[in-house]
Amino acid sequence: FLGRVRKRKSFSAQEKLYALDQLKKGKQQTQLARDLEINESTLRGWKKDEEKLRSLPRILENETGLQRKKVKFANDERLDSALYQWFVQARSEGVPISGPILKAQAEKFDRLINGNDSKFKASNGWLDRFKKRHTISQVLVSGEIHSADKEAANSYPTELKKLLEEGCYTADQVYNCDETGLCFKMLPNHTLATKTDSHKREGFKQRKDRVTLLFCVNKSGSHKLRPLMIGKARYPRCFHHVNMKALPFEYTNSRNAWMNRSIFEDWFHKTFVPAVWAHLRKLKQEGKALLLLDNCPAHPPAENLFSHDGKIKLCYLPKNTTSAIQTLDQGIISVFKQNYRREMIKRMVADNNSSVDTSLASLNLKEVCHLGGKAWDAISARCIERCWIKGLGPAFLSSTHDDGNDDEPEFTRLIEADVRLAEEALREYEHSHHDILNWFSADDICPIYEHMSDDEIVANVSGKNEAAPSEPETSGANDNDDDDGTSTPPPKVSEAVKHLEASLRWLETQDVDSIKILQLRSILDFARSQQKQPILKVVRQTVKCRNRL
């Protein structure tokens, strides 16, 4: 009898999921069990636990969890998920967490979830299992945490290289996205005004003049996605009568102009996936891509972010390493902010009949979209490629490091001229040369996501917050605190044609490139065609009436 008993084999979660996928593709259960040298009852047990197995990437945070051959699930998954969300949020803010703190917080969450009658006790054994389940290790807050971050940052490019080789991803198929805050009316020497409203020298409240921006680029620099702007107002007045699809930025809103999971998930499925498909189809490449993402609490679990065919998916970067290896943090966002403030200064200089206060008052979200669009378009593929190499160079086979003095991003050689232009525009204020230099790379202190309270975390794991918090319906003056309070109706087609004709006559007298004249002629032709459409419609209706008679 013992000779007929098969030697027991251990399978990792990843191997079990692969076997279950084979069953879904039509392979016979008997044949699969024979190939794996296991009993059919074992295979039926895997099918019973399939939901738990597929939830492992979310529970264990990284793909290493799928390599485990034995995983102990939590008895109370809601409590486990709530505590882990709280832990990740606290560590992302630099809060030191110890074992006793985790145990006390677990008991607090248990009372919030299960009521005061619960008899749960956070023992040392429970704490050890929780730490093993989520690969949490003890590190010293002073000094060693920084070396641990550096070690993870140094080792990740090797892991990423292996992942790219296994997936056969090209440079056009690897993407990175990141959020940043932009105080779009901020002036020099007020970089801390986002935390207080006491600085009112410029006649506006700095804290309210802030948006969150989401940028995304691929490794080759051939694809810069249309940035996403998150404001406070649902229907800003400055966007009335405006074709939103024609703006350089997409726009959405949240209560505090912060990123949240609902907004990010919506952006991923409705913007990122279609844009990547279209770009790769244009390049005649396979429609697959890998998005590298940091561990911001506003980002949803990985299992919620993949395309319908599973070919476009994401990979989270190691924790506490994004400042060292994330591409957009290596200079691209800094270049954008410097470019934006350059365009902002040019706008103020061009409007030489207005004061700084008046110019800033007219800077609404529509103007920010256009200024930001110029700033984003000015970032070259070469600059993007350099930032990828700076953060993740060893992960790419064809990567070469620039050793010359031009290793800095391209905008640095223009800084002095920009500072002089800023000093001229802001001459009515006393700003030092150093203040203006710092101003070009400000906004780093802006929050980009909302800190979740304990009650909100409990509601999240209990499924009570199915979507993002609903925004209160507003109208009139309260619809947008970031706007200038005016909404001008669009001109009639006849008025547009009249002014375009006058503009063309003026432009033809100037010493300009002929391409600009041709562009204006094309716009004028479009306006004239729109003017003829109502007339043609009336003619068609008249002909139809005559035919009926």
Short mmCIF file of N, CA, C and O in Angstrom, two decimals, residues 22-101:
data_model
loop_
_atom_site.label_atom_id
_atom_site.label_comp_id
_atom_site.label_asym_id
_atom_site.label_seq_id
_atom_site.Cartn_x
_atom_site.Cartn_y
_atom_site.Cartn_z
N GLN A 22 -5.52 26.66 -16.78
CA GLN A 22 -5.55 25.58 -17.77
C GLN A 22 -6.92 24.92 -17.80
O GLN A 22 -7.42 24.55 -18.88
N LEU A 23 -7.55 24.78 -16.63
CA LEU A 23 -8.90 24.22 -16.60
C LEU A 23 -9.89 25.12 -17.32
O LEU A 23 -10.79 24.64 -18.03
N LYS A 24 -9.74 26.45 -17.14
CA LYS A 24 -10.65 27.39 -17.79
C LYS A 24 -10.48 27.37 -19.30
O LYS A 24 -11.42 27.69 -20.04
N LYS A 25 -9.28 27.03 -19.75
CA LYS A 25 -9.03 26.98 -21.20
C LYS A 25 -9.54 25.69 -21.83
O LYS A 25 -9.42 25.51 -23.05
N GLY A 26 -10.08 24.78 -20.99
CA GLY A 26 -10.70 23.59 -21.55
C GLY A 26 -9.97 22.28 -21.29
O GLY A 26 -10.42 21.23 -21.75
N LYS A 27 -8.88 22.30 -20.56
CA LYS A 27 -8.14 21.07 -20.31
C LYS A 27 -8.93 20.19 -19.34
O LYS A 27 -9.52 20.67 -18.36
N GLN A 28 -8.92 18.89 -19.57
CA GLN A 28 -9.66 17.96 -18.73
C GLN A 28 -9.03 17.87 -17.34
O GLN A 28 -7.80 17.84 -17.19
N GLN A 29 -9.89 17.82 -16.32
CA GLN A 29 -9.41 17.78 -14.95
C GLN A 29 -8.61 16.51 -14.68
O GLN A 29 -7.57 16.54 -14.00
N THR A 30 -9.04 15.41 -15.23
CA THR A 30 -8.33 14.13 -15.03
C THR A 30 -6.93 14.19 -15.63
O THR A 30 -5.95 13.76 -15.00
N GLN A 31 -6.84 14.71 -16.86
CA GLN A 31 -5.54 14.79 -17.52
C GLN A 31 -4.60 15.75 -16.80
O GLN A 31 -3.40 15.47 -16.64
N LEU A 32 -5.13 16.88 -16.32
CA LEU A 32 -4.30 17.86 -15.62
C LEU A 32 -3.78 17.28 -14.32
O LEU A 32 -2.61 17.47 -13.96
N ALA A 33 -4.64 16.56 -13.57
CA ALA A 33 -4.21 15.94 -12.32
C ALA A 33 -3.12 14.90 -12.59
O ALA A 33 -2.16 14.77 -11.82
N ARG A 34 -3.25 14.18 -13.69
CA ARG A 34 -2.24 13.17 -14.05
C ARG A 34 -0.91 13.84 -14.40
O ARG A 34 0.16 13.39 -14.00
N ASP A 35 -0.97 14.97 -15.13
CA ASP A 35 0.25 15.69 -15.51
C ASP A 35 0.97 16.26 -14.29
O ASP A 35 2.21 16.28 -14.24
N LEU A 36 0.19 16.73 -13.31
CA LEU A 36 0.78 17.32 -12.12
C LEU A 36 1.12 16.28 -11.06
O LEU A 36 1.70 16.62 -10.01
N GLU A 37 0.70 15.03 -11.30
CA GLU A 37 0.94 13.93 -10.36
C GLU A 37 0.29 14.20 -9.01
O GLU A 37 0.90 14.06 -7.95
N ILE A 38 -0.98 14.65 -9.07
CA ILE A 38 -1.75 14.89 -7.85
C ILE A 38 -3.12 14.23 -8.01
O ILE A 38 -3.52 13.82 -9.11
N ASN A 39 -3.83 14.12 -6.90
CA ASN A 39 -5.17 13.57 -6.92
C ASN A 39 -6.15 14.63 -7.42
O ASN A 39 -5.94 15.84 -7.25
N GLU A 40 -7.24 14.19 -8.01
CA GLU A 40 -8.27 15.12 -8.47
C GLU A 40 -8.89 15.88 -7.32
O GLU A 40 -9.33 17.02 -7.46
N SER A 41 -8.93 15.26 -6.14
CA SER A 41 -9.49 15.95 -4.97
C SER A 41 -8.65 17.17 -4.61
O SER A 41 -9.17 18.21 -4.17
N THR A 42 -7.34 17.08 -4.81
CA THR A 42 -6.46 18.23 -4.55
C THR A 42 -6.79 19.36 -5.52
O THR A 42 -6.85 20.54 -5.14
N LEU A 43 -7.03 19.02 -6.77
CA LEU A 43 -7.37 20.02 -7.77
C LEU A 43 -8.71 20.67 -7.46
O LEU A 43 -8.89 21.89 -7.64
N ARG A 44 -9.65 19.87 -6.95
CA ARG A 44 -10.95 20.43 -6.57
C ARG A 44 -10.80 21.37 -5.38
O ARG A 44 -11.50 22.39 -5.28
N GLY A 45 -9.86 21.08 -4.49
CA GLY A 45 -9.60 21.98 -3.37
C GLY A 45 -9.04 23.31 -3.84
O GLY A 45 -9.37 24.37 -3.29
N TRP A 46 -8.20 23.28 -4.88
CA TRP A 46 -7.67 24.53 -5.42
C TRP A 46 -8.79 25.37 -6.03
O TRP A 46 -8.81 26.59 -5.87
N LYS A 47 -9.72 24.68 -6.73
CA LYS A 47 -10.84 25.41 -7.33
C LYS A 47 -11.71 26.06 -6.25
O LYS A 47 -12.21 27.17 -6.42
N LYS A 48 -11.84 25.37 -5.12
CA LYS A 48 -12.63 25.92 -4.02
C LYS A 48 -11.99 27.17 -3.44
O LYS A 48 -12.68 28.11 -3.03
N ASP A 49 -10.64 27.22 -3.41
CA ASP A 49 -9.91 28.35 -2.85
C ASP A 49 -9.45 29.35 -3.90
O ASP A 49 -8.60 30.20 -3.63
N GLU A 50 -10.03 29.27 -5.12
CA GLU A 50 -9.55 30.12 -6.21
C GLU A 50 -9.69 31.60 -5.87
O GLU A 50 -8.79 32.41 -6.15
N GLU A 51 -10.80 32.00 -5.28
CA GLU A 51 -11.02 33.42 -4.97
C GLU A 51 -9.95 33.93 -4.02
O GLU A 51 -9.41 35.04 -4.19
N LYS A 52 -9.59 33.14 -3.01
CA LYS A 52 -8.55 33.55 -2.07
C LYS A 52 -7.19 33.60 -2.75
O LYS A 52 -6.38 34.50 -2.48
N LEU A 53 -6.92 32.64 -3.63
CA LEU A 53 -5.64 32.63 -4.31
C LEU A 53 -5.47 33.85 -5.20
O LEU A 53 -4.39 34.45 -5.26
N ARG A 54 -6.53 34.26 -5.88
CA ARG A 54 -6.45 35.41 -6.78
C ARG A 54 -6.39 36.73 -6.01
O ARG A 54 -6.03 37.76 -6.57
N SER A 55 -6.75 36.71 -4.74
CA SER A 55 -6.67 37.93 -3.92
C SER A 55 -5.30 38.11 -3.28
O SER A 55 -5.05 39.12 -2.63
N LEU A 56 -4.39 37.16 -3.47
CA LEU A 56 -3.08 37.25 -2.84
C LEU A 56 -2.28 38.49 -3.21
O LEU A 56 -1.66 39.10 -2.35
N PRO A 57 -2.24 38.90 -4.51
CA PRO A 57 -1.47 40.11 -4.82
C PRO A 57 -1.95 41.33 -4.05
O PRO A 57 -1.16 42.19 -3.68
N ARG A 58 -3.26 41.41 -3.79
CA ARG A 58 -3.78 42.54 -3.01
C ARG A 58 -3.44 42.39 -1.53
O ARG A 58 -3.04 43.35 -0.87
N ILE A 59 -3.55 41.18 -1.01
CA ILE A 59 -3.30 40.96 0.41
C ILE A 59 -1.83 41.09 0.75
O ILE A 59 -1.44 41.70 1.75
N LEU A 60 -0.98 40.56 -0.13
CA LEU A 60 0.46 40.52 0.15
C LEU A 60 1.22 41.63 -0.53
O LEU A 60 2.43 41.70 -0.43
N GLU A 61 0.53 42.49 -1.27
CA GLU A 61 1.07 43.74 -1.83
C GLU A 61 2.01 43.56 -3.00
O GLU A 61 2.09 44.38 -3.88
N ASN A 62 2.78 42.48 -3.06
CA ASN A 62 3.72 42.32 -4.16
C ASN A 62 3.64 40.91 -4.73
O ASN A 62 3.02 40.02 -4.16
N GLU A 63 4.30 40.71 -5.88
CA GLU A 63 4.19 39.44 -6.58
C GLU A 63 4.93 38.30 -5.89
O GLU A 63 4.74 37.14 -6.23
N THR A 64 5.80 38.61 -4.94
CA THR A 64 6.52 37.54 -4.25
C THR A 64 5.56 36.66 -3.46
O THR A 64 5.87 35.50 -3.17
N GLY A 65 4.39 37.20 -3.12
CA GLY A 65 3.42 36.40 -2.39
C GLY A 65 2.94 35.21 -3.19
O GLY A 65 2.59 34.17 -2.63
N LEU A 66 2.92 35.32 -4.51
CA LEU A 66 2.49 34.20 -5.35
C LEU A 66 3.49 33.06 -5.37
O LEU A 66 3.17 31.96 -5.81
N GLN A 67 4.73 33.33 -4.93
CA GLN A 67 5.74 32.27 -4.91
C GLN A 67 5.64 31.42 -3.64
O GLN A 67 6.32 30.40 -3.53
N ARG A 68 4.84 31.86 -2.68
CA ARG A 68 4.73 31.10 -1.44
C ARG A 68 3.98 29.79 -1.69
O ARG A 68 3.02 29.73 -2.45
N LYS A 69 4.42 28.75 -1.01
CA LYS A 69 3.77 27.46 -1.12
C LYS A 69 2.75 27.23 -0.02
O LYS A 69 1.95 26.30 -0.08
N LYS A 70 2.79 28.07 1.01
CA LYS A 70 1.81 27.97 2.07
C LYS A 70 1.49 29.38 2.57
O LYS A 70 2.39 30.11 2.96
N VAL A 71 0.23 29.73 2.53
CA VAL A 71 -0.20 31.06 2.95
C VAL A 71 -1.30 30.92 3.99
O VAL A 71 -2.27 30.20 3.77
N LYS A 72 -1.13 31.58 5.11
CA LYS A 72 -2.13 31.56 6.17
C LYS A 72 -2.99 32.80 6.04
O LYS A 72 -2.54 33.93 6.23
N PHE A 73 -4.26 32.62 5.68
CA PHE A 73 -5.16 33.75 5.52
C PHE A 73 -5.65 34.22 6.90
O PHE A 73 -5.70 33.46 7.86
N ALA A 74 -6.02 35.50 6.93
CA ALA A 74 -6.50 36.07 8.19
C ALA A 74 -7.90 35.54 8.50
O ALA A 74 -8.71 35.30 7.60
N ASN A 75 -8.20 35.37 9.79
CA ASN A 75 -9.53 34.94 10.19
C ASN A 75 -10.56 36.02 9.90
O ASN A 75 -11.69 35.74 9.52
N ASP A 76 -10.19 37.29 10.11
CA ASP A 76 -11.06 38.42 9.83
C ASP A 76 -10.39 39.26 8.74
O ASP A 76 -9.52 40.08 9.02
N GLU A 77 -10.79 39.04 7.49
CA GLU A 77 -10.13 39.71 6.38
C GLU A 77 -10.38 41.22 6.38
O GLU A 77 -9.53 42.00 5.94
N ARG A 78 -11.53 41.65 6.87
CA ARG A 78 -11.81 43.10 6.92
C ARG A 78 -10.87 43.78 7.90
O ARG A 78 -10.34 44.86 7.62
N LEU A 79 -10.68 43.17 9.05
CA LEU A 79 -9.77 43.73 10.05
C LEU A 79 -8.34 43.75 9.51
O LEU A 79 -7.61 44.73 9.66
N ASP A 80 -7.95 42.66 8.86
CA ASP A 80 -6.61 42.56 8.31
C ASP A 80 -6.37 43.63 7.25
O ASP A 80 -5.33 44.30 7.23
N SER A 81 -7.33 43.81 6.35
CA SER A 81 -7.20 44.80 5.28
C SER A 81 -7.19 46.22 5.83
O SER A 81 -6.41 47.07 5.38
N ALA A 82 -8.05 46.50 6.81
CA ALA A 82 -8.10 47.85 7.40
C ALA A 82 -6.79 48.20 8.08
O ALA A 82 -6.26 49.31 7.91
N LEU A 83 -6.25 47.27 8.85
CA LEU A 83 -5.01 47.54 9.56
C LEU A 83 -3.85 47.74 8.58
O LEU A 83 -2.99 48.60 8.79
N TYR A 84 -3.84 46.95 7.51
CA TYR A 84 -2.74 47.09 6.55
C TYR A 84 -2.83 48.42 5.80
O TYR A 84 -1.82 49.08 5.55
N GLN A 85 -4.06 48.85 5.44
CA GLN A 85 -4.22 50.17 4.80
C GLN A 85 -3.74 51.27 5.73
O GLN A 85 -3.07 52.22 5.31
N TRP A 86 -4.09 51.16 7.01
CA TRP A 86 -3.66 52.17 7.99
C TRP A 86 -2.14 52.17 8.11
O TRP A 86 -1.50 53.23 8.20
N PHE A 87 -1.53 50.98 8.11
CA PHE A 87 -0.08 50.87 8.25
C PHE A 87 0.63 51.51 7.06
O PHE A 87 1.59 52.27 7.23
N VAL A 88 0.15 51.22 5.84
CA VAL A 88 0.79 51.78 4.63
C VAL A 88 0.67 53.30 4.62
O VAL A 88 1.62 54.01 4.29
N GLN A 89 -0.50 53.82 4.99
CA GLN A 89 -0.69 55.26 5.02
C GLN A 89 0.22 55.92 6.04
O GLN A 89 0.85 56.95 5.77
N ALA A 90 0.32 55.32 7.23
CA ALA A 90 1.17 55.91 8.28
C ALA A 90 2.64 55.88 7.88
O ALA A 90 3.38 56.86 8.09
N ARG A 91 3.09 54.79 7.27
CA ARG A 91 4.50 54.70 6.86
C ARG A 91 4.82 55.63 5.70
O ARG A 91 5.92 56.17 5.60
N SER A 92 3.83 55.86 4.81
CA SER A 92 4.07 56.78 3.71
C SER A 92 4.25 58.21 4.19
O SER A 92 4.85 59.03 3.52
N GLU A 93 3.72 58.50 5.39
CA GLU A 93 3.88 59.82 5.98
C GLU A 93 5.04 59.87 6.97
O GLU A 93 5.24 60.87 7.66
N GLY A 94 5.81 58.78 7.06
CA GLY A 94 7.00 58.77 7.90
C GLY A 94 6.73 58.52 9.37
O GLY A 94 7.62 58.72 10.20
N VAL A 95 5.53 58.06 9.71
CA VAL A 95 5.21 57.80 11.12
C VAL A 95 5.85 56.48 11.55
O VAL A 95 5.62 55.45 10.92
N PRO A 96 6.66 56.47 12.62
CA PRO A 96 7.25 55.20 13.10
C PRO A 96 6.19 54.31 13.73
O PRO A 96 5.38 54.77 14.54
N ILE A 97 6.18 53.04 13.35
CA ILE A 97 5.18 52.09 13.83
C ILE A 97 5.90 50.94 14.55
O ILE A 97 6.82 50.34 14.00
N SER A 98 5.44 50.63 15.75
CA SER A 98 6.00 49.53 16.52
C SER A 98 4.95 48.44 16.70
O SER A 98 3.77 48.63 16.37
N GLY A 99 5.36 47.30 17.25
CA GLY A 99 4.44 46.20 17.49
C GLY A 99 3.28 46.57 18.40
O GLY A 99 2.11 46.31 18.06
N PRO A 100 3.53 47.18 19.57
CA PRO A 100 2.42 47.59 20.44
C PRO A 100 1.45 48.55 19.77
O PRO A 100 0.24 48.48 20.02
N ILE A 101 1.96 49.45 18.92
CA ILE A 101 1.06 50.38 18.22
C ILE A 101 0.16 49.62 17.26
O ILE A 101 -1.05 49.88 17.17
#
